[in-house]
XYZ file of C-alpha atoms in Angstrom:
295
model
C 0.000 0.000 0.000
C 2.518 2.602 -1.141
C 1.484 6.236 -0.747
C 0.995 6.847 -4.470
C -1.180 3.767 -5.114
C -4.919 3.618 -5.754
C -5.337 1.397 -2.685
C -3.932 4.089 -0.405
C -5.374 7.189 -2.084
C -8.878 5.990 -2.912
C -9.578 3.286 -0.327
C -7.433 3.440 2.806
C -7.101 7.216 3.217
C -10.806 8.032 2.562
C -11.856 5.207 4.918
C -9.681 6.609 7.701
C -11.035 10.125 7.115
C -14.627 8.889 7.317
C -13.983 6.827 10.458
C -12.093 9.710 12.062
C -14.962 12.150 11.504
C -17.627 9.626 12.529
C -16.388 8.909 16.055
C -16.507 11.312 19.037
C -13.629 13.772 19.293
C -12.190 12.067 22.375
C -11.844 8.778 20.468
C -10.442 10.070 17.191
C -6.842 9.448 18.171
C -7.796 5.758 18.479
C -8.853 5.732 14.812
C -5.413 7.047 13.864
C -3.704 4.489 16.114
C -5.609 1.538 14.654
C -5.064 2.899 11.139
C -1.336 3.141 11.791
C -1.137 -0.483 12.863
C -3.259 -1.646 9.922
C -0.994 0.278 7.541
C 2.107 -1.191 9.184
C 0.651 -4.711 9.153
C -0.172 -4.426 5.434
C 3.571 -4.257 4.758
C 5.143 -6.237 7.570
C 2.514 -8.611 8.956
C 3.579 -10.193 12.245
C 6.691 -7.998 12.304
C 4.352 -5.446 13.870
C 5.565 -7.067 17.107
C 8.813 -5.123 16.710
C 6.860 -1.866 16.690
C 4.860 -2.959 19.727
C 8.039 -3.909 21.570
C 9.619 -0.553 20.779
C 6.523 1.254 22.031
C 6.525 -0.667 25.323
C 10.242 -0.099 25.889
C 10.035 3.621 25.155
C 6.850 4.081 27.183
C 8.181 2.506 30.356
C 11.671 3.933 29.847
C 10.225 7.441 29.769
C 8.035 6.819 32.815
C 10.993 5.350 34.715
C 13.119 8.432 34.035
C 10.318 10.737 35.115
C 9.818 8.675 38.281
C 13.514 9.116 39.072
C 13.157 12.884 38.586
C 10.279 12.960 41.084
C 12.254 10.858 43.554
C 15.178 13.245 43.189
C 13.030 16.297 43.947
C 11.539 14.574 46.982
C 14.955 13.540 48.244
C 16.341 17.061 47.807
C 13.659 18.413 50.141
C 14.870 16.054 52.849
C 18.595 16.813 52.779
C 20.770 19.790 53.551
C 21.850 22.280 50.918
C 25.365 20.829 50.928
C 24.069 17.364 50.057
C 21.780 18.411 47.222
C 24.433 18.373 44.503
C 25.415 14.803 45.354
C 21.762 13.723 45.332
C 21.189 15.320 41.919
C 24.258 13.605 40.483
C 23.166 10.273 41.939
C 19.722 10.387 40.346
C 21.008 11.863 37.086
C 23.337 8.892 36.812
C 20.379 6.535 37.244
C 18.483 8.405 34.529
C 21.460 8.133 32.187
C 21.577 4.407 32.813
C 17.900 4.052 31.888
C 18.342 6.210 28.785
C 21.512 4.417 27.716
C 19.992 0.987 28.251
C 16.862 1.786 26.252
C 18.808 3.404 23.403
C 21.252 0.488 23.230
C 18.389 -2.001 22.976
C 16.737 0.023 20.207
C 19.979 0.379 18.257
C 20.898 -3.273 18.811
C 17.621 -4.438 17.265
C 17.990 -2.008 14.361
C 21.637 -2.909 13.816
C 21.031 -6.647 13.989
C 18.183 -6.618 11.491
C 19.876 -4.227 9.052
C 23.547 -5.161 9.259
C 24.010 -8.644 10.726
C 24.121 -10.414 7.363
C 26.467 -7.805 5.918
C 28.762 -8.289 8.902
C 28.489 -12.099 8.749
C 29.252 -12.240 5.025
C 32.373 -10.126 5.440
C 33.589 -12.098 8.452
C 33.062 -15.359 6.556
C 34.923 -13.938 3.554
C 37.884 -13.096 5.772
C 37.767 -16.512 7.447
C 37.660 -18.159 4.026
C 40.589 -16.040 2.863
C 42.576 -17.287 5.850
C 41.409 -20.867 5.340
C 39.315 -20.949 8.529
C 35.929 -21.801 6.987
C 32.524 -20.299 7.815
C 32.280 -18.656 11.235
C 28.835 -17.008 11.189
C 25.665 -18.298 9.587
C 23.857 -15.919 7.242
C 20.224 -15.665 8.323
C 16.982 -14.786 6.593
C 16.109 -11.449 8.191
C 13.150 -9.295 7.193
C 13.067 -5.627 8.135
C 9.846 -4.175 9.548
C 8.738 -1.242 7.425
C 9.988 2.105 8.704
C 12.134 0.626 11.495
C 14.843 3.257 11.032
C 12.311 6.092 11.226
C 10.357 4.958 14.271
C 13.550 3.908 16.092
C 15.129 7.343 15.665
C 11.857 9.022 16.602
C 11.700 6.864 19.736
C 15.272 7.796 20.679
C 14.432 11.475 20.190
C 11.452 11.104 22.526
C 13.558 9.448 25.244
C 16.220 12.158 24.939
C 13.583 14.884 25.298
C 12.221 13.235 28.459
C 15.750 12.916 29.846
C 16.508 16.601 29.208
C 13.079 17.568 30.635
C 11.943 19.188 27.400
C 8.702 17.195 27.634
C 6.950 15.150 30.326
C 6.810 11.400 29.844
C 3.596 10.319 28.113
C 1.609 8.242 30.610
C -0.853 6.819 28.074
C 0.617 3.847 26.217
C -1.810 4.177 23.296
C -1.056 7.846 22.716
C 2.676 7.224 22.688
C 1.995 4.350 20.300
C 0.223 6.754 17.954
C 3.175 9.146 18.053
C 5.430 6.304 16.868
C 3.097 4.825 14.232
C 1.145 7.709 12.660
C 0.508 6.116 9.279
C 1.485 8.976 6.922
C 5.034 9.053 8.294
C 5.708 5.480 9.469
C 7.215 4.332 6.162
C 9.162 7.316 4.801
C 9.329 9.807 7.658
C 9.705 12.683 8.264
C 11.057 12.082 11.754
C 9.295 14.474 14.102
C 9.842 15.556 17.670
C 7.161 14.780 20.225
C 6.519 18.481 20.771
C 5.894 19.015 17.045
C 3.029 16.583 16.487
C 1.821 15.007 19.732
C -0.868 17.512 20.663
C -2.343 17.619 17.155
C -2.452 13.815 16.998
C -4.833 13.350 19.902
C -6.668 16.672 20.097
C -9.421 15.163 17.950
C -10.414 18.310 16.060
C -13.017 17.850 13.348
C -11.902 17.808 9.741
C -11.639 21.394 8.536
C -12.114 22.749 5.035
C -8.812 24.618 5.232
C -6.853 21.486 6.151
C -8.655 19.314 3.607
C -7.934 21.799 0.823
C -4.275 22.318 1.767
C -3.700 18.604 2.301
C -5.358 17.596 -0.955
C -3.370 20.129 -2.977
C -0.134 18.935 -1.394
C -0.999 15.321 -2.235
C -1.831 16.224 -5.842
C 1.439 18.110 -6.190
C 3.290 15.100 -4.851
C 1.533 12.789 -7.294
C 2.491 15.091 -10.162
C 6.148 14.972 -9.135
C 6.111 11.201 -8.729
C 3.931 9.976 -11.584
C 4.342 12.666 -14.223
C 7.949 13.757 -13.734
C 9.914 11.062 -11.874
C 8.351 8.022 -13.549
C 8.748 9.544 -17.018
C 12.376 10.442 -16.387
C 12.989 6.907 -15.140
C 12.112 5.563 -18.593
C 14.689 7.873 -20.184
C 17.395 7.165 -17.607
C 16.909 3.403 -17.796
C 17.047 3.432 -21.600
C 20.334 5.349 -21.661
C 22.178 3.592 -18.843
C 21.089 0.128 -19.944
C 23.118 0.647 -23.169
C 25.221 3.718 -22.423
C 27.949 2.598 -24.823
C 25.608 3.314 -27.722
C 25.024 6.955 -26.774
C 27.144 10.075 -27.060
C 28.804 11.667 -24.059
C 26.352 14.557 -24.149
C 23.399 12.168 -24.001
C 24.894 10.224 -21.084
C 25.602 13.487 -19.237
C 22.011 14.611 -19.843
C 20.775 11.255 -18.532
C 22.891 11.701 -15.399
C 21.278 15.091 -14.794
C 17.862 13.569 -15.480
C 18.629 10.853 -12.920
C 19.355 13.489 -10.281
C 16.077 15.234 -11.056
C 14.268 11.890 -11.020
C 15.557 11.053 -7.537
C 14.627 14.483 -6.246
C 11.111 14.304 -7.676
C 10.692 10.729 -6.412
C 11.471 11.527 -2.791
C 10.101 15.058 -2.807
C 6.829 13.833 -4.295
C 6.541 11.126 -1.674
C 7.153 13.652 1.103
C 4.453 15.903 -0.353
C 1.956 13.035 -0.199
C 3.017 12.215 3.364
C 2.801 15.806 4.602
C -0.467 16.341 2.734
C -1.966 13.213 4.293
C -1.080 14.445 7.758
C -2.479 17.901 7.018
C -5.885 16.394 6.189
C -6.168 15.536 9.897
C -4.760 18.871 11.030
C -1.299 17.444 11.759
C 1.509 19.602 10.381
C 4.483 17.322 9.863
C 7.928 18.953 9.651
C 9.372 19.761 6.246
C 12.483 17.653 5.663
C 13.004 17.623 1.902
C 12.700 21.212 0.785
C 16.257 21.891 -0.435
C 18.275 18.638 -0.368
C 21.088 20.069 -2.504
C 21.493 23.258 -0.475
C 23.113 23.729 2.919
C 23.798 26.558 5.291
């Protein structure tokens, strides 16, 4: 169910909009949560357990750190002024341990799924080169969709709780929605908790302004993807499949076309993602406005 497909644009997205508007405002965040898990499951099936595990770890990790902060404040009231610094350092160390442990688990899962086979193949190549035989077995590993995005978003949330930029979210379902909002679960953009959380579970009714802005953004993204990027792909593939038969000027033009194709591909997808979020009044951060420019 890719974002530019008929299934997403004309079945899934309209169904979510209708369900969202039909339920009471206080329950609308639940529609988005269920929709996020359905969207995730449509790509990854039972691998949704990874997302659930991440949500549980991040939820209780954040609550644990906040509990330590409260304990620290209570302890400070009971000790002399001279002892307060030592108490703060003691509890801050405990918080760092919780943060470090949670982040290491998240990165270990991500690293294992994404890079274990690459690591194993290279180790086995070295062992074979030295005549030692196979050391590590290559495994069949399947990546859950969007694991890099929701892992980094989860780490950002934990860091914000640690630095007291936000309070820990006490509601497991609402934190789950923050990590699996369906427009951004597959391609990003990665957002901070403070950027999207409130809009996700406020439950405002669909507004004409948001529907118009979101729809126009989606249409613009479809134009970039289907009209520009897909057409350029045909040209680029034709040239680079038999580049020896073309002049240098043609190959250079194809290289430029390839750059434009990639930009339109990803930019168009981001437009559809951001437009989809806007339909529900959620303004996702812009992350692909000027990829070739820096400050």
